[in-house]
XYZ file of C-alpha atoms in Angstrom:
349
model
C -10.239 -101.557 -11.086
C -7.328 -99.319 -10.506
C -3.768 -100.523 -9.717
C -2.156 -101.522 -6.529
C 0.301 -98.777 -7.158
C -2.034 -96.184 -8.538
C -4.454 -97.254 -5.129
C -1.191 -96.796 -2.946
C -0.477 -93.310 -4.117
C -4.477 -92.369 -3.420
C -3.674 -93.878 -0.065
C -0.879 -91.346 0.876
C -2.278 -88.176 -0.859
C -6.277 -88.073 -0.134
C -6.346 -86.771 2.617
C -3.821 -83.651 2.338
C -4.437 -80.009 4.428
C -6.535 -78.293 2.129
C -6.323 -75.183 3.994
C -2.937 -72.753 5.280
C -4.658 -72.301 8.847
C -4.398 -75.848 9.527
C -0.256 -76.066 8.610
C 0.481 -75.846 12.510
C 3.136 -77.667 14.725
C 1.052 -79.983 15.889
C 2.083 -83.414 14.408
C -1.197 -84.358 14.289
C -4.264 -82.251 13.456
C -7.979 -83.077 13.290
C -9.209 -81.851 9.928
C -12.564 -82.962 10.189
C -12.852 -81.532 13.357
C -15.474 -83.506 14.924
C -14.922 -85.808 18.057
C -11.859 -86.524 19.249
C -11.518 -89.926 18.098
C -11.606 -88.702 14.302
C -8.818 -87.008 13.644
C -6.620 -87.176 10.224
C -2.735 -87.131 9.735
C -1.221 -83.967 8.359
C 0.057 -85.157 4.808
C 4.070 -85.547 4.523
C 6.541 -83.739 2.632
C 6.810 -86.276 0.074
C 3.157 -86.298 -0.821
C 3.059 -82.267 -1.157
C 6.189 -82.193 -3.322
C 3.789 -85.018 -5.809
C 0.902 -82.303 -5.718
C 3.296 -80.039 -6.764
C 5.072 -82.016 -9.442
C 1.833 -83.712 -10.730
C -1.236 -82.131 -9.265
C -3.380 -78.919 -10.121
C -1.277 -75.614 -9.311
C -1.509 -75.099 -5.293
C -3.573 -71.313 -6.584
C -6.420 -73.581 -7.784
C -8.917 -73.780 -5.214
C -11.219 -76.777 -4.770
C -13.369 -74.228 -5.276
C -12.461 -74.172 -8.810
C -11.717 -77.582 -9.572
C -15.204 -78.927 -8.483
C -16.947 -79.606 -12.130
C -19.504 -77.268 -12.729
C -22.840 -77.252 -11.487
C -21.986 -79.891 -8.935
C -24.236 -81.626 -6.646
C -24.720 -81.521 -3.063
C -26.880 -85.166 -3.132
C -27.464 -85.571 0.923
C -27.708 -82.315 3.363
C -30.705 -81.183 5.369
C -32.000 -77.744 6.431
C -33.077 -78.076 10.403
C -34.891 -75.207 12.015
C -36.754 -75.596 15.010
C -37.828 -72.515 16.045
C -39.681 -72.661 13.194
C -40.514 -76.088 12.323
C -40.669 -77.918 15.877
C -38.975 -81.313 15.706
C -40.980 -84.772 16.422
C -41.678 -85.306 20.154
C -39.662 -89.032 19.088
C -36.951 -87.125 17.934
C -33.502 -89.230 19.117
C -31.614 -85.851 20.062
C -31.996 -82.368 19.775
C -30.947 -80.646 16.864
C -29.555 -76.897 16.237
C -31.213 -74.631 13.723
C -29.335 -75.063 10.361
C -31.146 -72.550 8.195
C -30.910 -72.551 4.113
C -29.444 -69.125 3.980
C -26.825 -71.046 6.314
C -26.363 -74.373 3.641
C -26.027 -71.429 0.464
C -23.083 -70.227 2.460
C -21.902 -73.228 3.024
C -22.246 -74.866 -0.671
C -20.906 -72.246 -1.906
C -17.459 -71.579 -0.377
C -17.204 -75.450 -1.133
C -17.999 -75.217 -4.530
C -21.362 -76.649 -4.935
C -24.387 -74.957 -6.839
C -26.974 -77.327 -6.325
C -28.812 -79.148 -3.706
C -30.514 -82.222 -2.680
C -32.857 -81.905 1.051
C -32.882 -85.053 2.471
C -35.158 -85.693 5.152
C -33.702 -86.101 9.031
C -34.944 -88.108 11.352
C -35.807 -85.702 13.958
C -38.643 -84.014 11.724
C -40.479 -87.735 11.251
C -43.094 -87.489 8.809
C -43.483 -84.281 9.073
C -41.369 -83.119 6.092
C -42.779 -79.205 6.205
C -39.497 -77.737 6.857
C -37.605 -79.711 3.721
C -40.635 -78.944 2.154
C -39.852 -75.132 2.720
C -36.110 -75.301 1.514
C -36.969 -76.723 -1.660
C -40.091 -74.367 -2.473
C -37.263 -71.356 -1.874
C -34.842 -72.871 -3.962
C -36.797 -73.648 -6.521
C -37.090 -76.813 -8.922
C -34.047 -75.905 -11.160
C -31.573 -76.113 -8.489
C -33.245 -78.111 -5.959
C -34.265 -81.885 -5.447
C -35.444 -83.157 -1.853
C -36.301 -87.069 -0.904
C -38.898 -87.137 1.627
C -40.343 -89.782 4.372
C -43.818 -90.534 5.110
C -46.422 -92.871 6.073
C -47.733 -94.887 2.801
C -50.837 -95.712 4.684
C -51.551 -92.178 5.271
C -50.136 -90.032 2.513
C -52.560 -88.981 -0.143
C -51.330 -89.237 -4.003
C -52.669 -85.125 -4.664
C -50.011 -84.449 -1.777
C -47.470 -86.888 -3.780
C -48.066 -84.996 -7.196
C -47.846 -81.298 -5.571
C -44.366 -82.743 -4.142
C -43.180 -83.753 -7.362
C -43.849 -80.269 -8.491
C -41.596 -78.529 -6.616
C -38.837 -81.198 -6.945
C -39.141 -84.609 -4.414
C -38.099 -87.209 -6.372
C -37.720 -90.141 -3.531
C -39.002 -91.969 -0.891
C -36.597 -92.250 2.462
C -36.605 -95.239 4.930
C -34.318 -94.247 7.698
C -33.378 -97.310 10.098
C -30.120 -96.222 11.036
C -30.419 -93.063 12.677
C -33.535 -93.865 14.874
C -31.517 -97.629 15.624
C -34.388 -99.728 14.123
C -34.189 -103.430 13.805
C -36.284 -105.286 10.783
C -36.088 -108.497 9.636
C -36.341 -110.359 6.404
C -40.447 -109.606 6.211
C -40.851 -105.986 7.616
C -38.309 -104.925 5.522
C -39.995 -106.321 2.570
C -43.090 -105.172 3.674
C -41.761 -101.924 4.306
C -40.071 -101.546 0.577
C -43.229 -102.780 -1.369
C -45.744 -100.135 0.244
C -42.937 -97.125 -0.969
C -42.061 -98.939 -3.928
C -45.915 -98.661 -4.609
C -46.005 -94.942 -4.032
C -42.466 -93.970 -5.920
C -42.842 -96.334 -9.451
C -45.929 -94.643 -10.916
C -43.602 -90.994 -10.591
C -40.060 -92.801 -10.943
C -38.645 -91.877 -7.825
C -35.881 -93.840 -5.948
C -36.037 -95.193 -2.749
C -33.333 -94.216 -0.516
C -32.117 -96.541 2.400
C -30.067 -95.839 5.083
C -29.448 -99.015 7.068
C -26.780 -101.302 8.322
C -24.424 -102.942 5.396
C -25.139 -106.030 6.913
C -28.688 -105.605 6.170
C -28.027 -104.815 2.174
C -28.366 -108.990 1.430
C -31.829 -108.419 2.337
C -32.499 -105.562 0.427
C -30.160 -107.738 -2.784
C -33.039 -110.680 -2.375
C -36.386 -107.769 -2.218
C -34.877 -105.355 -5.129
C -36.380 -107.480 -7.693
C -39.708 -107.424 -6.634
C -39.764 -103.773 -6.287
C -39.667 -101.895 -10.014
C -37.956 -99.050 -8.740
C -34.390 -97.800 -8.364
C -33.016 -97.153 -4.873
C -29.907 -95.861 -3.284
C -28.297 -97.068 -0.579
C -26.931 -94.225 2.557
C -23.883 -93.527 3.381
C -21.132 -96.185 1.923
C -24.463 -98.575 3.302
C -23.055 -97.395 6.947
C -20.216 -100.165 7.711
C -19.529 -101.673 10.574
C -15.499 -100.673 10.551
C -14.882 -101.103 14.132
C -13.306 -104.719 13.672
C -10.280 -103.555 11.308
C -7.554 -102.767 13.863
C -4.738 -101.932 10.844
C -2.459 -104.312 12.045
C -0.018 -103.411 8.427
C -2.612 -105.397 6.485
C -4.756 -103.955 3.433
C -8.411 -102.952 4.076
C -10.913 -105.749 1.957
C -14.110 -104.714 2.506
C -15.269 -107.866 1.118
C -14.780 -109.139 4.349
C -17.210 -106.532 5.567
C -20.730 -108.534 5.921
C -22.954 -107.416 3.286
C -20.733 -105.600 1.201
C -20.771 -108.180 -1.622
C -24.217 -108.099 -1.984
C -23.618 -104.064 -2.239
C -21.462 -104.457 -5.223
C -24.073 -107.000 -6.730
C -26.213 -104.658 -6.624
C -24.106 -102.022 -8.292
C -23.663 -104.473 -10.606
C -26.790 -104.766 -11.805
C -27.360 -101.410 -12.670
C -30.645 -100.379 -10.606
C -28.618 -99.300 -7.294
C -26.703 -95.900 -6.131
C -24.684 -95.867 -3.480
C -23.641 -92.496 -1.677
C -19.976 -91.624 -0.143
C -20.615 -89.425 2.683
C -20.465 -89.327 5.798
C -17.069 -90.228 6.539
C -16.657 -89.217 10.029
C -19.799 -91.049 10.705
C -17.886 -94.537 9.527
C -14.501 -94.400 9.866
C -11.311 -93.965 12.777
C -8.364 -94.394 10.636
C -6.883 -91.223 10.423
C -6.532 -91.354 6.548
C -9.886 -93.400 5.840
C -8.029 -95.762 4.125
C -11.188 -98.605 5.006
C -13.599 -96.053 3.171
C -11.511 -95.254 0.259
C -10.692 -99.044 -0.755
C -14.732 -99.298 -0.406
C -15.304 -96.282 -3.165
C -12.280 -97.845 -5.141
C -14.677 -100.914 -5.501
C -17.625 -98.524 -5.659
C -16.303 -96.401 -8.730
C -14.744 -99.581 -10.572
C -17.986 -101.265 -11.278
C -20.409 -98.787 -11.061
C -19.078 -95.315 -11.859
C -22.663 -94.274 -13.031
C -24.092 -94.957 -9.693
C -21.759 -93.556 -7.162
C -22.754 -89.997 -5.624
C -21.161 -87.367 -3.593
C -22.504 -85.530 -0.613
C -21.311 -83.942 2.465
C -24.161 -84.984 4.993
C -24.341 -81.276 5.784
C -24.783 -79.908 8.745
C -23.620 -83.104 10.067
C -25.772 -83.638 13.212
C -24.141 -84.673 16.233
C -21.019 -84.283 15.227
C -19.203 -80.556 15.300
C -16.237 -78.589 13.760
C -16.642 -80.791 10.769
C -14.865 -79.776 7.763
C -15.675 -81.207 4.361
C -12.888 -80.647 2.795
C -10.227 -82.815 2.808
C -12.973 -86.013 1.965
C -13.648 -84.163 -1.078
C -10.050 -83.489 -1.983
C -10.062 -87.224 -1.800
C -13.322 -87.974 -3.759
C -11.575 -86.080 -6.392
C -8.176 -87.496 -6.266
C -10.097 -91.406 -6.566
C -11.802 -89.996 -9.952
C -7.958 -88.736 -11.139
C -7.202 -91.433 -13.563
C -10.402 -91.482 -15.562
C -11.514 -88.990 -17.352
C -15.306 -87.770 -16.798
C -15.345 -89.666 -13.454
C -15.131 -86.320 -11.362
C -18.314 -85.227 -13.717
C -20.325 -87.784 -12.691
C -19.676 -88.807 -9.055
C -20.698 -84.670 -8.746
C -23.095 -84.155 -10.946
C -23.962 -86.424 -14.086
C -24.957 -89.390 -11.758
C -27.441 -86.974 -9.250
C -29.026 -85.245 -12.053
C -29.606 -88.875 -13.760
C -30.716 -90.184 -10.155
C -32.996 -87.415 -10.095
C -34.302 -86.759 -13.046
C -32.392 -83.474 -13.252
C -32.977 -82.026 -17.259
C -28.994 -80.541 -18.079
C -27.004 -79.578 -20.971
């Protein structure tokens, strides 16, 4: 686990302006650029003259200090002129085209990418589908969502082909409730589908729903990966001068028993999805935790293109990503890479 004083410095310097258009006046400055109520503090003097004095030169780009052949684990491709969304879909999306998420990857840094399935294409997963088929197997993984009632296991081999390698049950997004049963249920029927190919199961539910999913995993054979930090509740922490626990979060020890127990990812992304302090410090004492007892399991993504939100930039929360993985060697490797391509089944050097 890393030091109080090593966490405090993290604290202050995570969340720095990555950028010269955004050193402005303006005391305070909403780097993510999404709604108003997430906005992030420009970084103080005293924290650039430490990047100076002990970080990588200010002419290396994050760019360039992204490992190599870094992963992009959790961004979709949404075009509905050509692939119309779900007549259940719970808003309507704007088209986000590949040729779009290329551009995008690449000015951050990022040469590979996983296509996760949103929730406003269903079961339908012909768009993803698309996207992966153009980017081909050797740069390209997708986890799908479907009907294991329906789906037929030809279709499930054909998908492994071209790169799926997971199974997605979304109850988040679409604002689902389950209990104890139908989640069970729901796991075994996937878990059925995904363990003969040995693809995850990826979750994306309530944190306070994870002590279900701690009491099913056993029963299941597969490995899953939880969405999103496991999508806190962090509306109760009102930073009255006290440190974040997230063990006080519900569910959040079962999260870390799972991590423990070594068949369990967990994602950081989605930041601006999860948190309103201005310098995430509730998020970042969660992937402290995260990285200290699983740092084989943790993955990066950027939730690109970050539906319903807008102006986001990714930027400073993977400045931060980085700056948590500072003090061990090989951690930056495999939060962006080593632990995907492992997830995945990704053959690399």
């Amino acid at each position: 686990m890393l030091s109080g004083e090593t966490g405090m410095v993290l604290l202050r310097s995570c969340l720095r302006v990555a950028s010269p258009c955004w050193s402005c006046s303006d005391p305070k400055t909403n780097i993510l650029r999404g709604p108003p109520s997430i906005s992030f503090d420009i970084l103080s003097t005293r924290v650039e003259q430490r990047r100076s004095t002990h970080g990588p030169p200010a002419s290396v780009s994050l760019k360039q200090r992204l490992p190599p052949n870094s992963w992009d684990s959790h961004m979709h491709v949404v075009e509905p002129e050509r692939f119309p969304v779900s007549p259940t879909a719970v808003y309507n999306p704007t088209a986000h085209t590949l040729h779009e998420a290329l551009v995008f990857e690449s000015e951050l840094g990022v040469e590979n990418l996983v296509f996760v399935q949103p929730s406003v294409y269903g079961t339908d997963n012909s768009c993803l589908l698309d996207a992966l088929r153009r980017l081909g197997p050797s740069r390209g993984r997708a986890v799908v969502v479907l009907d294991p009632a329906t789906v037929k296991p030809e279709t499930l081999d054909e998908w492994h082909t071209l790169g799926v390698r997971g199974l997605r049950i979304n109850i988040q997004s679409v604002g689902k409730v389950m209990d104890k049963f139908e989640l069970e249920e729901t796991l075994l029927q996937h878990a059925e589908l995904a363990r003969p190919r040995n693809w995850i199961i990826e979750i994306y539910l309530p944190l306070k729903m994870v002590s279900m999913v701690e009491l099913i995993l056993p029963r299941l054979g597969v490995r899953i990966c939880i969405d999103h930090f496991g999508s806190p509740d962090l509306a109760s922490w009102d930073d009255d001068g006290s440190a974040f626990n997230p063990y006080n979060l519900q569910g959040f020890s079962s999260l870390i028993s799972l991590l423990r127990a070594g068949r369990t990812y967990v994602k950081m992304s989605a930041p601006y999805r999860l948190s309103k302090d201005h310098q995430m410090r509730d998020l970042q004492a969660m992937a402290r935790e995260f990285l200290s007892v699983a740092p084989n399991r943790v993955i990066y993504a950027t939730d690109w293109p970050h539906t319903r939100f807008s102006r986001v930039d990714i930027s400073p929360f993977t400045e931060c990503c980085l700056e948590l993985c500072a003090t061990k060697p090989g951690l930056a490797e495999r939060l962006f890479r080593r632990n995907t391509e492992e997830m995945l089944g990704v053959v690399s050097d």
